[in-house]
Coordinates of C-alpha atoms in Angstrom, one line a residue:
Chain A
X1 CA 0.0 0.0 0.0
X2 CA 1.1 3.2 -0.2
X3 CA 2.3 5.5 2.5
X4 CA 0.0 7.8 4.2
X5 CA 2.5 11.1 3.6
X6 CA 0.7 15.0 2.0
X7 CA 2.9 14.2 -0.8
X8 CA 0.8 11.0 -2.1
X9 CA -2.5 12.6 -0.6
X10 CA -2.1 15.6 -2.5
X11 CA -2.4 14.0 -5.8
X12 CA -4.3 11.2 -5.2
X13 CA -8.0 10.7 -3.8
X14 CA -8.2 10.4 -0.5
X15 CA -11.9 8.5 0.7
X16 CA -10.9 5.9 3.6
X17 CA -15.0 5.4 3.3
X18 CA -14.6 5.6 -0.6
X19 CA -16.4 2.3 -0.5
X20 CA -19.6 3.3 1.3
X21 CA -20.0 6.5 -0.2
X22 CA -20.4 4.8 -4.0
X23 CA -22.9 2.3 -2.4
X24 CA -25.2 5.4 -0.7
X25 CA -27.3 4.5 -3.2
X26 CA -27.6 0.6 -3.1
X27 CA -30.5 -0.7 -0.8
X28 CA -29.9 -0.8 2.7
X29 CA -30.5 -5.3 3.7
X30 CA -33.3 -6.3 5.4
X31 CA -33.3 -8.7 9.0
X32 CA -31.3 -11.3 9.0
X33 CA -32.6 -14.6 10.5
X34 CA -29.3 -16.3 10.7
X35 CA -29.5 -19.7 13.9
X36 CA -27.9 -22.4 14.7
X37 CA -29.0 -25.2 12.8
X38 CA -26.2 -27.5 13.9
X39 CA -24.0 -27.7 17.3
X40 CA -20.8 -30.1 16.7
X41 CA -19.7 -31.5 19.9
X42 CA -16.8 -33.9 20.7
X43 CA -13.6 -31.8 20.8
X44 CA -12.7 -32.1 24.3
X45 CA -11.2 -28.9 24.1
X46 CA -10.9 -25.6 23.0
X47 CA -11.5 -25.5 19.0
X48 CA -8.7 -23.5 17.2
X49 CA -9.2 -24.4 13.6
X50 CA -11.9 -25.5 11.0
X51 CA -12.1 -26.1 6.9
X52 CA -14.7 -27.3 4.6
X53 CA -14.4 -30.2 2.5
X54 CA -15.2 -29.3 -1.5
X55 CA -18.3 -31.6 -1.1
X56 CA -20.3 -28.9 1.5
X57 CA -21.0 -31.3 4.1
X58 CA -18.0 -32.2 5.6
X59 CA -15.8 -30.6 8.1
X60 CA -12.5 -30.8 9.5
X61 CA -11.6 -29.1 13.0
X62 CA -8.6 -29.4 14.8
X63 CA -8.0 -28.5 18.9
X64 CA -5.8 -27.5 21.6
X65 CA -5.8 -30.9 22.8
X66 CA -4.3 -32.4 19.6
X67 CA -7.7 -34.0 18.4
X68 CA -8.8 -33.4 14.1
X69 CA -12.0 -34.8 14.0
X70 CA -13.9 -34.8 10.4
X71 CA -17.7 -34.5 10.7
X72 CA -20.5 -34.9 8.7
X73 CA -22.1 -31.7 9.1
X74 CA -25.7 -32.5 8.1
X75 CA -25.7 -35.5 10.3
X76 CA -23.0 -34.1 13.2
X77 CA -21.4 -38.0 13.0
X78 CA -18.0 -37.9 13.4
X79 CA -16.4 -40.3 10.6
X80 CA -13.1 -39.5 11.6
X81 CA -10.6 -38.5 14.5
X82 CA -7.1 -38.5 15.1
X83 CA -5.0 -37.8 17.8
X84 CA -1.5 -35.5 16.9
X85 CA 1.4 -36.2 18.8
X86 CA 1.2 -32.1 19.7
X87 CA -1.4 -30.0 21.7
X88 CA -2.4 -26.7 20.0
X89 CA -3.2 -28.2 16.8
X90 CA -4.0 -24.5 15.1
X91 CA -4.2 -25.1 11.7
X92 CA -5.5 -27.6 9.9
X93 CA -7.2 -28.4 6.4
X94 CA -9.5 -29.9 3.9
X95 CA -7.5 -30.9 0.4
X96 CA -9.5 -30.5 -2.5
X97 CA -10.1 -33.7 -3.7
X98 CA -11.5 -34.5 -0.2
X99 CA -9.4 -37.3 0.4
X100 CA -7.1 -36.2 2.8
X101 CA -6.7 -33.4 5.6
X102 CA -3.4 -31.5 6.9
X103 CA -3.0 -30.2 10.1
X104 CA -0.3 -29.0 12.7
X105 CA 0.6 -26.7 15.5
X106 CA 3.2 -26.4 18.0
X107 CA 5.1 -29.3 17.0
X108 CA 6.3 -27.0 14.1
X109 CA 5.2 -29.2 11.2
X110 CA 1.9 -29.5 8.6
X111 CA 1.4 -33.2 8.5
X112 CA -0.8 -34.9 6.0
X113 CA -3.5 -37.7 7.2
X114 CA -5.1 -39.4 3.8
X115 CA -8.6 -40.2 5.2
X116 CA -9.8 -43.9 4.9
X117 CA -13.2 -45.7 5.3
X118 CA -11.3 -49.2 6.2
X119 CA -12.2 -49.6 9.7
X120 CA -9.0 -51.1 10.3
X121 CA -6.6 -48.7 9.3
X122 CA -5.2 -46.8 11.5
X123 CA -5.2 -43.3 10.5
X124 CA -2.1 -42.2 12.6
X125 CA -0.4 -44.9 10.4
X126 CA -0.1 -43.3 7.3
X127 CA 0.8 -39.6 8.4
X128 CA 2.8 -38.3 6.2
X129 CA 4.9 -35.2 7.3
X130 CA 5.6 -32.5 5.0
X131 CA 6.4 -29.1 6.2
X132 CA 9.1 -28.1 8.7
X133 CA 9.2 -24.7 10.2
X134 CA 11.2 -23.4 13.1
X135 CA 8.7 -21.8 15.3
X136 CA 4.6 -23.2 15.4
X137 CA 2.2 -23.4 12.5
X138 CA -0.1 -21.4 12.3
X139 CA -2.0 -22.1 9.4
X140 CA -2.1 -24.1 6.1
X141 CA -3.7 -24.5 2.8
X142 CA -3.9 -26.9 0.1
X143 CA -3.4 -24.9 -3.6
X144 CA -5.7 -26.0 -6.1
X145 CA -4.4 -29.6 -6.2
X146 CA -3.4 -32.4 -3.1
X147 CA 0.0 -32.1 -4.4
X148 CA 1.1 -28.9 -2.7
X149 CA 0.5 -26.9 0.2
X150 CA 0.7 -23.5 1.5
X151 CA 2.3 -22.9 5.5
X152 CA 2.0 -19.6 7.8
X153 CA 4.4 -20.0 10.8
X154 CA 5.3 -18.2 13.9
X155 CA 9.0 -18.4 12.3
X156 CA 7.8 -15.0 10.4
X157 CA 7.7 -17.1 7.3
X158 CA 5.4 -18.5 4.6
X159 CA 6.4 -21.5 2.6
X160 CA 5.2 -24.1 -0.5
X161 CA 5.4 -27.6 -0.4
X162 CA 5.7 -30.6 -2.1
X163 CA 3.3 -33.2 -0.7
X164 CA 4.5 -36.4 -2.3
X165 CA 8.5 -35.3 -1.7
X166 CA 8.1 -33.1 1.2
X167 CA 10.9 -31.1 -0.7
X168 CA 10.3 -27.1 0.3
X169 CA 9.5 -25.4 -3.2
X170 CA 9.6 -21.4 -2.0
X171 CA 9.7 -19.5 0.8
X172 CA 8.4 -16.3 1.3
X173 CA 10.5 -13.9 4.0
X174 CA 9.0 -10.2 4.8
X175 CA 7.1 -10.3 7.9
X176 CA 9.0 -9.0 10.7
X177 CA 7.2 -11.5 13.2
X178 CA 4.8 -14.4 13.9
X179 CA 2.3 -14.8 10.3
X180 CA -0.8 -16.2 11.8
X181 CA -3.0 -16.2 8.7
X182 CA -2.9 -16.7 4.5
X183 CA -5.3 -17.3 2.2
X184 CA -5.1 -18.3 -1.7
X185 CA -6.5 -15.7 -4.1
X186 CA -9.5 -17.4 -5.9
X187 CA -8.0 -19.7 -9.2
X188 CA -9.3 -17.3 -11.7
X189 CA -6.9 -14.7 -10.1
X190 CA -3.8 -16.0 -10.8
X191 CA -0.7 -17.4 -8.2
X192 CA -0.8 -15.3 -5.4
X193 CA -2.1 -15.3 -1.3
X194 CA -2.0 -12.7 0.9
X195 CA -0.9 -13.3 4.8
X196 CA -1.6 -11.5 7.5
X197 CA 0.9 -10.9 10.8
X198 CA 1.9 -9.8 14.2
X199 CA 3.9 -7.2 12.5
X200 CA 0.5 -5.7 12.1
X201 CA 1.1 -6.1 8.0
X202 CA -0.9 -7.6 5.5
X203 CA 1.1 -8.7 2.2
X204 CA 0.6 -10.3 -0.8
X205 CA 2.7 -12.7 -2.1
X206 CA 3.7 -14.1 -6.1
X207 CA 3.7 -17.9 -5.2
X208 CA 6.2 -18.3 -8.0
X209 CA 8.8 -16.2 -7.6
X210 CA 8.8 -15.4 -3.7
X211 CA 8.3 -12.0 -4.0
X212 CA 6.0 -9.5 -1.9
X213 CA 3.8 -8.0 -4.6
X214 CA 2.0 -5.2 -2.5
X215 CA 2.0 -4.8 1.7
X216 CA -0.5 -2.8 3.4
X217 CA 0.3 -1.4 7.5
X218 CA -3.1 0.1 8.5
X219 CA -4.1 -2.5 11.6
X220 CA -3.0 -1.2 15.3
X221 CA -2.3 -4.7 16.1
X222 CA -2.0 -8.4 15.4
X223 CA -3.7 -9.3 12.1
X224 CA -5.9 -12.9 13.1
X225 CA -7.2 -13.3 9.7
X226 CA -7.4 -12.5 6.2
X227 CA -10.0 -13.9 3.5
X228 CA -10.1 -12.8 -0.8
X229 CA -13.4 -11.0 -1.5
X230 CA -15.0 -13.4 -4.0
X231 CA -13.6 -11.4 -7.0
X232 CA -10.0 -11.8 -6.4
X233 CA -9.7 -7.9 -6.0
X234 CA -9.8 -7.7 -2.5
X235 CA -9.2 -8.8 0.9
X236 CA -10.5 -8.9 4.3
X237 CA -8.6 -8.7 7.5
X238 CA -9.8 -9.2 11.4
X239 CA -7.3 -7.8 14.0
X240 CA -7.1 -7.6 17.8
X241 CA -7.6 -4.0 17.5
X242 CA -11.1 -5.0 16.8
X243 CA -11.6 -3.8 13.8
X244 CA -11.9 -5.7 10.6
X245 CA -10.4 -3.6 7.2
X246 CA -11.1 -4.2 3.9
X247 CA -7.8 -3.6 0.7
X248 CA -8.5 -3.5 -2.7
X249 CA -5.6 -4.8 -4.5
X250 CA -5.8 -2.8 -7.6
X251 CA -6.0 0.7 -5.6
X252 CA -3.5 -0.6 -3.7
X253 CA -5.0 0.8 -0.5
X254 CA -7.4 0.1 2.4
X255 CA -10.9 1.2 1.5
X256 CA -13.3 0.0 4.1
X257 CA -12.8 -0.6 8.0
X258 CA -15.7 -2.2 9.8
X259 CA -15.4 -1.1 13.4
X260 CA -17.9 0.2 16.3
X261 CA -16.7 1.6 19.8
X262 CA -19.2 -1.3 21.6
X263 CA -17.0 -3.5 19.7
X264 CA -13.4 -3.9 21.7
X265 CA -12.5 -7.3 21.2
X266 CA -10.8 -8.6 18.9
X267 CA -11.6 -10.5 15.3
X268 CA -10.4 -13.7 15.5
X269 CA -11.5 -14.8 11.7
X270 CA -13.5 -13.1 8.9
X271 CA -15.0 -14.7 5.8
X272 CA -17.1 -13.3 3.2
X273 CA -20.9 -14.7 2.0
X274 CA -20.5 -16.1 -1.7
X275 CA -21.3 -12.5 -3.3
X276 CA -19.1 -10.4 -1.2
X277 CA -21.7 -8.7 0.2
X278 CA -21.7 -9.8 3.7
X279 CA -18.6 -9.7 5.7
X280 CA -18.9 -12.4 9.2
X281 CA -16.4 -12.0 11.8
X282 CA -16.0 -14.0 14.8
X283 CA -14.4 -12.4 18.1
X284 CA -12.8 -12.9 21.4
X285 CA -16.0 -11.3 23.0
X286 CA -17.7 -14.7 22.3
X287 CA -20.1 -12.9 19.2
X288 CA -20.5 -13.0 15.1
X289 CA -21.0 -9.5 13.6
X290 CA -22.2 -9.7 10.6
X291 CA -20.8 -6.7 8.4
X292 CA -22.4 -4.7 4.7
X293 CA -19.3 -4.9 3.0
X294 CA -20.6 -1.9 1.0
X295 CA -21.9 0.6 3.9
X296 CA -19.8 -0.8 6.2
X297 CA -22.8 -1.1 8.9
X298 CA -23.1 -4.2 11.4
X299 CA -26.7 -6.0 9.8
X300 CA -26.3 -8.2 13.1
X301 CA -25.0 -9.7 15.9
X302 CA -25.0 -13.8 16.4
X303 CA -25.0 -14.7 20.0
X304 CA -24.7 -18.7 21.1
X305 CA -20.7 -19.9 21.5
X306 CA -20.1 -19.3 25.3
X307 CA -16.3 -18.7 24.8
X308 CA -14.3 -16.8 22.2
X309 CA -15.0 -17.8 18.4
X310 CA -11.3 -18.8 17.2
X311 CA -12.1 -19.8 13.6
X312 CA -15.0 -19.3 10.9
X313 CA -15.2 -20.2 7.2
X314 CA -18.3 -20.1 5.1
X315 CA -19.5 -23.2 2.9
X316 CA -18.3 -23.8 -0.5
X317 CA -21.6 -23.2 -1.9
X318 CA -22.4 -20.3 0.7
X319 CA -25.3 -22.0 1.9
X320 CA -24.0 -21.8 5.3
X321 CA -21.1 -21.0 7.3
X322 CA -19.3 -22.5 10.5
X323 CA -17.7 -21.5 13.5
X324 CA -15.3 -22.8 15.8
X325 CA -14.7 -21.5 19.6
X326 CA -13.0 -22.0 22.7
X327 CA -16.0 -23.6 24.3
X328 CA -15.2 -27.1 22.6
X329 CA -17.8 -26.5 20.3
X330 CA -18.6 -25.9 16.2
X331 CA -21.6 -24.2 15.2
X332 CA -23.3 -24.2 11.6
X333 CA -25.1 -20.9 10.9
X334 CA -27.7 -20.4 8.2
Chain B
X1 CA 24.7 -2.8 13.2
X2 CA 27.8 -2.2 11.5
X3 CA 27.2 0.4 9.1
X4 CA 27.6 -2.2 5.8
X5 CA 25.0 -4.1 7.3
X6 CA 22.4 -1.5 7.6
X7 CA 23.6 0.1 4.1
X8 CA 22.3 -3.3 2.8
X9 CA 19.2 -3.2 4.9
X10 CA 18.5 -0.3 3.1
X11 CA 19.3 -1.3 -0.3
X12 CA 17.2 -4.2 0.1
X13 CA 14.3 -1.4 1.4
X14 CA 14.6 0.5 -1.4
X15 CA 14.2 -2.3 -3.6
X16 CA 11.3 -3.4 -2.1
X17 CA 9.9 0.3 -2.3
X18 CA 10.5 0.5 -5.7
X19 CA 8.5 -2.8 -6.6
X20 CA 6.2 -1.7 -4.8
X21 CA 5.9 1.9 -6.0
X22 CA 5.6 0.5 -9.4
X23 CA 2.2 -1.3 -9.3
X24 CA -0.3 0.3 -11.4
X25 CA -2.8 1.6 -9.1
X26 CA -6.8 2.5 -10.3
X27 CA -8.8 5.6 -8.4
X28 CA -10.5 4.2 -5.2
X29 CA -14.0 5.2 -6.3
X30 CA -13.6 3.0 -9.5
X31 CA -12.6 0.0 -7.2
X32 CA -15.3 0.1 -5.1
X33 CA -18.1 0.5 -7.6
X34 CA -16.7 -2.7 -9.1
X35 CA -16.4 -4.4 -5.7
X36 CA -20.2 -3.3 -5.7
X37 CA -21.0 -4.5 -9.2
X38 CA -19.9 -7.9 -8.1
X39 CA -21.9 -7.9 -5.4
X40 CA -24.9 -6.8 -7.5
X41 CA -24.1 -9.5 -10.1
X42 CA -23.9 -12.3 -7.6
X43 CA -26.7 -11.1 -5.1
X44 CA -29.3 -13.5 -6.2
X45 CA -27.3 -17.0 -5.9
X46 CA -25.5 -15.9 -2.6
X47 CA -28.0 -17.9 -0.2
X48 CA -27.1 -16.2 3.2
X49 CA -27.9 -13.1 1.5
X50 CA -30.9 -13.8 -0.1
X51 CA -32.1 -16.9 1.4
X52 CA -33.1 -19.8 -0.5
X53 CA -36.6 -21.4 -1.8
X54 CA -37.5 -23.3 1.5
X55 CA -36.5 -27.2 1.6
X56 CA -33.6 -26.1 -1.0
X57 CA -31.1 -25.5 2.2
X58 CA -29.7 -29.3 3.5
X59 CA -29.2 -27.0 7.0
X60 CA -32.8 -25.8 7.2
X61 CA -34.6 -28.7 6.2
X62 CA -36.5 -29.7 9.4
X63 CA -34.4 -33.4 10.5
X64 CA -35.7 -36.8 10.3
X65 CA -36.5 -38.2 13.3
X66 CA -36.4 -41.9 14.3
X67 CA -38.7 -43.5 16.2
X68 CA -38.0 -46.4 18.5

């Protein structure tokens, strides 16, 4: 982004609330009747991590006790659970084919579990481990295959892997501390992801060649979270300053920030509804605020986890979305 | 820091800076109106916004219940 100095302000627009001043004229949305339709309980501890499978239904969620469990979310049935040799198991993930999940945490790795139906495997068996930072993980993705994944580590670094090999394919260097969050840029947008820091920096990264493309310092603290607006073009971010901030990648700049002086605790993990429209965030004060992305007004306020929400990721198809909190539980939301 | 190691700090900085600086950037108003366009175009399909034609939602639809 660029810096906030007269010299770039005087020639270039200046509208932080750019955003909600070209959507004055775009109807204000209605109540939202947005409950609980599903409670998922089994994690014997706090829940720190969740990802949809590609299929809608099911769920993998990971805990500070070193339990991944896989549900079926219509159902709630657990099909499958694992026990990691770590506590704090804070990231973890779906891959796209559905057939296997990675996860990790303090022991410093992203480990991949294939998942079977063969009630006598073992599913500890065939853990495969592939990434190896130096500090904890914080959070992983598949790309758009099984064959490689994405790591954010308290090390201050992002990496690439290959599954199969385990060999590291890139790493990306530029945060000055802990990266807690990434996401991929949707495949239409090309080979980037953006992470998000507790050097208070968002950046976005060329997968390919390792470089930071475009970094963006606006947040007053620790960036939790940071999600692609459905376009490509933009990105969310939820910070322990409480607010959550929206950049647009091609003016380079922040353009929305979705705040509210009721609102003091932190966002632990934002995600957008399938047109971009809504923004939900989940926060340390146990709520969901439910944002316009386009006037930047809170449409409402989801009360039910009894303990901070730690992690939140709408469906594939965006007929739902689920949350994950420190009272042991997941909640589906539609 | 010696001062060869913070002249390549620098360096590295202004690099960085220069990359940076060089990104083609669009007026803020035109990016939002197409962040709102999108949202326009995609308004009817996004089911959280909208809502969906009743028993067309797997997590609304009223569950089966067995009975012993």
């Amino acid at each position: 982004g660029l810096p906030e100095c007269p010299a770039v302000m005087a020639w270039q627009e200046v509208s932080l609330f750019a955003v909600h001043q070209v959507a004055e004229r775009v109807e204000a949305l209605g109540q939202f009747v947005m409950k609980t339709r599903r409670t998922l309980k089994g994690h014997g501890n706090k829940v720190l991590c969740m990802d949809w499978c590609k299929d809608k239904r099911r769920i993998v969620s990971s805990s500070q006790d070193g339990k991944v469990i896989v549900w079926d979310s219509f159902t709630t049935n657990k099909e499958h659970a694992v026990t990691m040799p770590c506590t704090w198991v804070m990231a973890c993930a779906y891959a796209p084919s559905g057939c296997a999940i990675a996860c990790g945490g303090l022991d410093n790795k992203c480990s991949v579990y294939p998942l079977t139906f063969d009630k006598n495997e073992n599913m500890a068996a065939k853990k495969k481990s592939v990434a190896m930072h130096t500090n904890y993980l914080s959070a992983c993705s598949f790309t758009n295959s099984d064959m490689q994944i994405l790591t954010a580590s308290g090390d201050g670094t992002c990496a690439l892997w290959d599954v199969e090999s385990g060999q590291l394919l890139q790493s990306f260097h530029g945060h000055g501390a802990d990266v807690l969050c990434l996401d991929l840029a949707p495949s239409e947008t090309g080979n980037t992801f953006v992470s998000g820091g507790c050097d208070k920096k968002a950046m976005v990264w060329d997968m390919r060649s390792g470089q930071c493309i475009q970094s963006f310092e606006t947040h007053d603290s620790d960036i939790n979270s940071v999600r692609y607006y459905p376009s490509g073009d933009a990105f969310a971010s939820g910070s322990d300053d409480a607010t959550c901030r929206l950049y647009d990648l091609r003016a380079d700049r922040e353009v929305a920030i979705y705040s509210k002086e009721s609102i003091i605790f932190g966002a632990s993990s934002v995600d957008f509804s399938l047109s971009g429209r809504l923004l939900f965030a989940g926060y340390n004060d146990y709520t969901i605020n439910v944002w316009d992305v386009l006037k930047g007004s809170r449409v409402s306020i989801l009360f039910g986890h009894e303990n901070r929400v730690s992690t939140l990721r709408v469906s594939p198809d965006g007929t739902a979305f689920c949350s994950g909190s420190w009272d042991h539980t997941l909640r589906i939301w539609a | 820091m010696s001062s060869a190691g913070s002249l390549s700090n620098m360096q590295r900085l202004v690099e960085q800076l220069k990359l940076e600086a060089a990104v083609e950037r669009i007026k803020v108003s035109q990016a939002a109106a197409e962040l709102q366009q999108y949202c326009m175009q995609n308004a009817c399909k996004d089911a959280l916004l909208v809502g969906v034609p009743a028993g067309s939602n797997p997590f609304r639809e009223p569950r089966s219940c067995t009975l012993l």
